[in-house]
């Protein structure tokens, strides 16, 4: 079923004239791929159209509720990691430990929504620091009809400085729904807790 779905996406995207640059440098064995802008469900279709060009093991987070048959076949085939949002779990440490055991690339959409987002979620950032892996920036550009993964970037640990790099990379992106993308995104502020 997965191969049929991927094949249909591939044919559709080819007919639409899409091109792909979805490989990573051979010396980069693991990392986090942040995908932006993410403004439409069509993003998934157009990425799947180039899935056959991926030269690495890809994993994604997905809601546990998506793992029902037959969709579970697709979820497992694309390396989805089931996330139970009801349970409180430290996904930064859990995922960093997983990177210590396996070579793979984790793809995330830090906007966290297809709607306009003032802030980006920073889980990807903390995972990359904890796992000591680079961040690769990937764009889905509807103007030029392409999906491309950029070079690997080693975080400095200075979040504001690193987000300047992210903003500079994505500022000229052309999303499906332009009004849903905020090119001036900032890291989501951490919630303040009261110390006793």
PDB file of C-alpha atoms in Angstrom:
ATOM      1  CA  UNK A   1       0.000   0.000   0.000  1.00  0.00           C
ATOM      2  CA  UNK A   2       2.814   2.416   0.871  1.00  0.00           C
ATOM      3  CA  UNK A   3       4.517   1.867  -2.467  1.00  0.00           C
ATOM      4  CA  UNK A   4       1.260   2.480  -4.332  1.00  0.00           C
ATOM      5  CA  UNK A   5       0.681   5.707  -2.400  1.00  0.00           C
ATOM      6  CA  UNK A   6       4.255   6.867  -2.985  1.00  0.00           C
ATOM      7  CA  UNK A   7       4.041   5.918  -6.679  1.00  0.00           C
ATOM      8  CA  UNK A   8       0.829   7.915  -7.147  1.00  0.00           C
ATOM      9  CA  UNK A   9       2.391  10.925  -5.410  1.00  0.00           C
ATOM     10  CA  UNK A  10       5.462  10.582  -7.602  1.00  0.00           C
ATOM     11  CA  UNK A  11       3.394  10.501 -10.823  1.00  0.00           C
ATOM     12  CA  UNK A  12       1.258  13.455  -9.696  1.00  0.00           C
ATOM     13  CA  UNK A  13       4.290  15.572  -8.806  1.00  0.00           C
ATOM     14  CA  UNK A  14       6.059  14.700 -12.023  1.00  0.00           C
ATOM     15  CA  UNK A  15       3.010  15.812 -14.010  1.00  0.00           C
ATOM     16  CA  UNK A  16       2.997  19.056 -12.017  1.00  0.00           C
ATOM     17  CA  UNK A  17       6.662  19.657 -12.904  1.00  0.00           C
ATOM     18  CA  UNK A  18       8.195  19.342  -9.431  1.00  0.00           C
ATOM     19  CA  UNK A  19      11.930  18.786  -8.916  1.00  0.00           C
ATOM     20  CA  UNK A  20      13.818  17.522  -5.871  1.00  0.00           C
ATOM     21  CA  UNK A  21      17.103  17.878  -4.046  1.00  0.00           C
ATOM     22  CA  UNK A  22      16.468  15.577  -1.097  1.00  0.00           C
ATOM     23  CA  UNK A  23      19.869  14.003  -0.511  1.00  0.00           C
ATOM     24  CA  UNK A  24      22.265  14.743   2.331  1.00  0.00           C
ATOM     25  CA  UNK A  25      26.089  14.885   2.235  1.00  0.00           C
ATOM     26  CA  UNK A  26      27.590  11.368   2.550  1.00  0.00           C
ATOM     27  CA  UNK A  27      29.707  12.420   5.535  1.00  0.00           C
ATOM     28  CA  UNK A  28      26.603  13.449   7.531  1.00  0.00           C
ATOM     29  CA  UNK A  29      25.185  10.284   9.079  1.00  0.00           C
ATOM     30  CA  UNK A  30      22.449  11.691  11.331  1.00  0.00           C
ATOM     31  CA  UNK A  31      20.673  14.934  12.079  1.00  0.00           C
ATOM     32  CA  UNK A  32      17.432  16.823  12.370  1.00  0.00           C
ATOM     33  CA  UNK A  33      15.712  18.179   9.278  1.00  0.00           C
ATOM     34  CA  UNK A  34      13.460  21.161   9.888  1.00  0.00           C
ATOM     35  CA  UNK A  35      10.870  21.578   7.152  1.00  0.00           C
ATOM     36  CA  UNK A  36       9.345  25.002   6.500  1.00  0.00           C
ATOM     37  CA  UNK A  37       7.153  26.689   5.534  1.00  0.00           C
ATOM     38  CA  UNK A  38       4.444  24.165   6.435  1.00  0.00           C
ATOM     39  CA  UNK A  39       1.156  25.805   5.494  1.00  0.00           C
ATOM     40  CA  UNK A  40      -0.893  23.084   3.788  1.00  0.00           C
ATOM     41  CA  UNK A  41      -1.666  19.355   3.788  1.00  0.00           C
ATOM     42  CA  UNK A  42      -0.362  19.383   0.207  1.00  0.00           C
ATOM     43  CA  UNK A  43       3.168  19.719   1.621  1.00  0.00           C
ATOM     44  CA  UNK A  44       3.127  16.025   2.552  1.00  0.00           C
ATOM     45  CA  UNK A  45       1.997  15.000  -0.945  1.00  0.00           C
ATOM     46  CA  UNK A  46       4.742  16.979  -2.653  1.00  0.00           C
ATOM     47  CA  UNK A  47       7.426  15.663  -0.300  1.00  0.00           C
ATOM     48  CA  UNK A  48       6.217  12.094  -0.886  1.00  0.00           C
ATOM     49  CA  UNK A  49       6.545  12.763  -4.618  1.00  0.00           C
ATOM     50  CA  UNK A  50      10.308  12.930  -4.115  1.00  0.00           C
ATOM     51  CA  UNK A  51      10.574  10.212  -1.470  1.00  0.00           C
ATOM     52  CA  UNK A  52      12.396   7.892  -3.898  1.00  0.00           C
ATOM     53  CA  UNK A  53      15.256  10.423  -4.077  1.00  0.00           C
ATOM     54  CA  UNK A  54      15.991  10.273  -0.337  1.00  0.00           C
ATOM     55  CA  UNK A  55      19.416   8.676   0.314  1.00  0.00           C
ATOM     56  CA  UNK A  56      19.089   8.293   4.074  1.00  0.00           C
ATOM     57  CA  UNK A  57      16.936   6.749   6.772  1.00  0.00           C
ATOM     58  CA  UNK A  58      14.119   9.145   7.599  1.00  0.00           C
ATOM     59  CA  UNK A  59      11.972   9.234  10.729  1.00  0.00           C
ATOM     60  CA  UNK A  60       9.158  11.543  11.828  1.00  0.00           C
ATOM     61  CA  UNK A  61       7.019  12.080  14.903  1.00  0.00           C
ATOM     62  CA  UNK A  62       3.349  11.237  14.423  1.00  0.00           C
ATOM     63  CA  UNK A  63       0.341  11.203  16.711  1.00  0.00           C
ATOM     64  CA  UNK A  64      -0.321   7.734  18.105  1.00  0.00           C
ATOM     65  CA  UNK A  65      -3.917   8.029  16.895  1.00  0.00           C
ATOM     66  CA  UNK A  66      -2.666   7.826  13.293  1.00  0.00           C
ATOM     67  CA  UNK A  67      -1.425   4.279  13.783  1.00  0.00           C
ATOM     68  CA  UNK A  68      -4.602   2.517  12.699  1.00  0.00           C
ATOM     69  CA  UNK A  69      -4.816   0.026   9.857  1.00  0.00           C
ATOM     70  CA  UNK A  70      -4.278   0.575   6.955  1.00  0.00           C
ATOM     71  CA  UNK A  71      -2.681   3.990   7.626  1.00  0.00           C
ATOM     72  CA  UNK A  72      -0.310   2.307  10.085  1.00  0.00           C
ATOM     73  CA  UNK A  73       1.379   0.625   7.101  1.00  0.00           C
ATOM     74  CA  UNK A  74       2.335   4.031   5.700  1.00  0.00           C
ATOM     75  CA  UNK A  75       3.300   5.363   9.141  1.00  0.00           C
ATOM     76  CA  UNK A  76       5.640   2.446   9.825  1.00  0.00           C
ATOM     77  CA  UNK A  77       7.115   2.539   6.320  1.00  0.00           C
ATOM     78  CA  UNK A  78       8.099   6.199   6.622  1.00  0.00           C
ATOM     79  CA  UNK A  79       9.718   5.550   9.999  1.00  0.00           C
ATOM     80  CA  UNK A  80       7.114   7.339  12.085  1.00  0.00           C
ATOM     81  CA  UNK A  81       7.673   7.430  15.844  1.00  0.00           C
ATOM     82  CA  UNK A  82       4.338   7.216  17.666  1.00  0.00           C
ATOM     83  CA  UNK A  83       3.797  10.055  20.128  1.00  0.00           C
ATOM     84  CA  UNK A  84       1.162   9.717  22.815  1.00  0.00           C
ATOM     85  CA  UNK A  85       0.279  13.305  23.726  1.00  0.00           C
ATOM     86  CA  UNK A  86      -1.661  12.193  26.782  1.00  0.00           C
ATOM     87  CA  UNK A  87       1.415  10.721  28.480  1.00  0.00           C
ATOM     88  CA  UNK A  88       4.015  13.084  29.897  1.00  0.00           C
ATOM     89  CA  UNK A  89       7.313  12.035  28.370  1.00  0.00           C
ATOM     90  CA  UNK A  90      10.630  13.811  27.923  1.00  0.00           C
ATOM     91  CA  UNK A  91      10.961  13.573  24.139  1.00  0.00           C
ATOM     92  CA  UNK A  92      14.209  15.525  24.109  1.00  0.00           C
ATOM     93  CA  UNK A  93      16.084  12.938  26.185  1.00  0.00           C
ATOM     94  CA  UNK A  94      14.258   9.971  24.631  1.00  0.00           C
ATOM     95  CA  UNK A  95      15.052  11.078  21.067  1.00  0.00           C
ATOM     96  CA  UNK A  96      18.636  12.062  21.919  1.00  0.00           C
ATOM     97  CA  UNK A  97      19.171   8.546  23.294  1.00  0.00           C
ATOM     98  CA  UNK A  98      17.719   7.104  20.099  1.00  0.00           C
ATOM     99  CA  UNK A  99      20.248   9.099  18.068  1.00  0.00           C
ATOM    100  CA  UNK A 100      22.965   7.502  20.200  1.00  0.00           C
ATOM    101  CA  UNK A 101      21.859   4.053  19.091  1.00  0.00           C
ATOM    102  CA  UNK A 102      20.915   4.607  15.438  1.00  0.00           C
ATOM    103  CA  UNK A 103      21.864   6.642  12.382  1.00  0.00           C
ATOM    104  CA  UNK A 104      18.804   8.418  11.020  1.00  0.00           C
ATOM    105  CA  UNK A 105      17.400  11.848  10.185  1.00  0.00           C
ATOM    106  CA  UNK A 106      14.398  13.148  12.076  1.00  0.00           C
ATOM    107  CA  UNK A 107      12.153  15.478  10.063  1.00  0.00           C
ATOM    108  CA  UNK A 108      10.100  18.048  11.976  1.00  0.00           C
ATOM    109  CA  UNK A 109       7.916  21.025  11.136  1.00  0.00           C
ATOM    110  CA  UNK A 110       8.798  23.481  13.934  1.00  0.00           C
ATOM    111  CA  UNK A 111       5.886  25.787  13.139  1.00  0.00           C
ATOM    112  CA  UNK A 112       3.750  23.119  14.790  1.00  0.00           C
ATOM    113  CA  UNK A 113       0.705  24.121  12.756  1.00  0.00           C
ATOM    114  CA  UNK A 114      -0.360  24.852   9.196  1.00  0.00           C
ATOM    115  CA  UNK A 115      -1.807  28.170  10.382  1.00  0.00           C
ATOM    116  CA  UNK A 116       0.121  31.382  11.026  1.00  0.00           C
ATOM    117  CA  UNK A 117       2.550  30.942  13.927  1.00  0.00           C
ATOM    118  CA  UNK A 118       4.314  33.752  15.749  1.00  0.00           C
ATOM    119  CA  UNK A 119       6.728  31.326  17.381  1.00  0.00           C
ATOM    120  CA  UNK A 120       8.486  28.126  16.404  1.00  0.00           C
ATOM    121  CA  UNK A 121       8.557  25.185  18.770  1.00  0.00           C
ATOM    122  CA  UNK A 122      12.083  24.601  20.012  1.00  0.00           C
ATOM    123  CA  UNK A 123      12.006  20.860  20.677  1.00  0.00           C
ATOM    124  CA  UNK A 124      14.079  20.220  17.549  1.00  0.00           C
ATOM    125  CA  UNK A 125      16.722  22.638  18.831  1.00  0.00           C
ATOM    126  CA  UNK A 126      17.054  21.005  22.239  1.00  0.00           C
ATOM    127  CA  UNK A 127      17.108  17.510  20.710  1.00  0.00           C
ATOM    128  CA  UNK A 128      19.891  18.511  18.304  1.00  0.00           C
ATOM    129  CA  UNK A 129      21.969  19.991  21.131  1.00  0.00           C
ATOM    130  CA  UNK A 130      21.424  16.982  23.408  1.00  0.00           C
ATOM    131  CA  UNK A 131      22.188  14.478  20.659  1.00  0.00           C
ATOM    132  CA  UNK A 132      25.060  16.563  19.232  1.00  0.00           C
ATOM    133  CA  UNK A 133      23.687  16.319  15.694  1.00  0.00           C
ATOM    134  CA  UNK A 134      23.435  19.035  13.016  1.00  0.00           C
ATOM    135  CA  UNK A 135      20.265  20.716  11.795  1.00  0.00           C
ATOM    136  CA  UNK A 136      19.451  20.653   8.085  1.00  0.00           C
ATOM    137  CA  UNK A 137      16.929  23.107   6.646  1.00  0.00           C
ATOM    138  CA  UNK A 138      14.444  21.883   4.043  1.00  0.00           C
ATOM    139  CA  UNK A 139      12.093  23.998   1.963  1.00  0.00           C
ATOM    140  CA  UNK A 140       8.980  23.212  -0.041  1.00  0.00           C
ATOM    141  CA  UNK A 141       8.771  25.995  -2.625  1.00  0.00           C
ATOM    142  CA  UNK A 142       5.532  26.255  -4.591  1.00  0.00           C
ATOM    143  CA  UNK A 143       6.758  29.055  -6.870  1.00  0.00           C
ATOM    144  CA  UNK A 144       9.623  27.069  -8.371  1.00  0.00           C
ATOM    145  CA  UNK A 145       7.951  23.692  -7.597  1.00  0.00           C
ATOM    146  CA  UNK A 146      10.808  22.152  -5.669  1.00  0.00           C
ATOM    147  CA  UNK A 147      11.594  20.483  -2.360  1.00  0.00           C
ATOM    148  CA  UNK A 148      15.214  20.857  -1.285  1.00  0.00           C
ATOM    149  CA  UNK A 149      17.345  19.977   1.734  1.00  0.00           C
ATOM    150  CA  UNK A 150      20.045  22.544   2.468  1.00  0.00           C
ATOM    151  CA  UNK A 151      23.483  22.077   4.041  1.00  0.00           C
ATOM    152  CA  UNK A 152      24.052  20.748   7.558  1.00  0.00           C
ATOM    153  CA  UNK A 153      24.309  23.454  10.215  1.00  0.00           C
ATOM    154  CA  UNK A 154      25.987  22.904  13.591  1.00  0.00           C
ATOM    155  CA  UNK A 155      24.167  24.787  16.333  1.00  0.00           C
ATOM    156  CA  UNK A 156      26.173  27.277  18.359  1.00  0.00           C
ATOM    157  CA  UNK A 157      24.088  26.928  21.514  1.00  0.00           C
ATOM    158  CA  UNK A 158      23.090  30.592  21.194  1.00  0.00           C
ATOM    159  CA  UNK A 159      19.434  30.191  20.240  1.00  0.00           C
ATOM    160  CA  UNK A 160      18.899  33.782  19.103  1.00  0.00           C
ATOM    161  CA  UNK A 161      21.943  33.630  16.848  1.00  0.00           C
ATOM    162  CA  UNK A 162      20.939  30.260  15.405  1.00  0.00           C
ATOM    163  CA  UNK A 163      17.382  31.456  14.739  1.00  0.00           C
ATOM    164  CA  UNK A 164      18.829  34.343  12.747  1.00  0.00           C
ATOM    165  CA  UNK A 165      20.395  31.705  10.486  1.00  0.00           C
ATOM    166  CA  UNK A 166      17.052  29.898  10.178  1.00  0.00           C
ATOM    167  CA  UNK A 167      15.165  33.115   9.373  1.00  0.00           C
ATOM    168  CA  UNK A 168      17.746  34.067   6.750  1.00  0.00           C
ATOM    169  CA  UNK A 169      17.443  30.655   5.093  1.00  0.00           C
ATOM    170  CA  UNK A 170      13.643  30.536   4.969  1.00  0.00           C
ATOM    171  CA  UNK A 171      12.863  34.227   4.355  1.00  0.00           C
ATOM    172  CA  UNK A 172      12.525  33.871   0.573  1.00  0.00           C
ATOM    173  CA  UNK A 173      10.430  30.706   0.701  1.00  0.00           C
ATOM    174  CA  UNK A 174       7.221  30.454  -1.307  1.00  0.00           C
ATOM    175  CA  UNK A 175       4.646  28.418   0.629  1.00  0.00           C
ATOM    176  CA  UNK A 176       1.326  27.083  -0.629  1.00  0.00           C
ATOM    177  CA  UNK A 177      -0.633  29.488   1.614  1.00  0.00           C
ATOM    178  CA  UNK A 178       1.444  32.667   1.865  1.00  0.00           C
ATOM    179  CA  UNK A 179      -0.556  34.299   4.687  1.00  0.00           C
ATOM    180  CA  UNK A 180       0.079  31.258   6.903  1.00  0.00           C
ATOM    181  CA  UNK A 181       3.863  31.711   6.936  1.00  0.00           C
ATOM    182  CA  UNK A 182       5.594  34.104   9.315  1.00  0.00           C
ATOM    183  CA  UNK A 183       9.149  34.830   8.027  1.00  0.00           C
ATOM    184  CA  UNK A 184       9.919  36.754  11.240  1.00  0.00           C
ATOM    185  CA  UNK A 185       9.323  33.728  13.485  1.00  0.00           C
ATOM    186  CA  UNK A 186      11.015  33.568  16.879  1.00  0.00           C
ATOM    187  CA  UNK A 187      11.667  30.691  19.286  1.00  0.00           C
ATOM    188  CA  UNK A 188       8.715  30.002  21.536  1.00  0.00           C
ATOM    189  CA  UNK A 189       9.352  31.529  24.973  1.00  0.00           C
ATOM    190  CA  UNK A 190       9.740  29.030  27.779  1.00  0.00           C
ATOM    191  CA  UNK A 191       6.901  29.058  30.281  1.00  0.00           C
ATOM    192  CA  UNK A 192       7.945  30.571  33.601  1.00  0.00           C
ATOM    193  CA  UNK A 193       7.623  28.389  36.645  1.00  0.00           C
ATOM    194  CA  UNK A 194       7.493  29.671  40.159  1.00  0.00           C
ATOM    195  CA  UNK A 195      10.253  28.329  42.383  1.00  0.00           C
ATOM    196  CA  UNK A 196       9.318  27.404  45.941  1.00  0.00           C
TER     197      UNK A 196
END
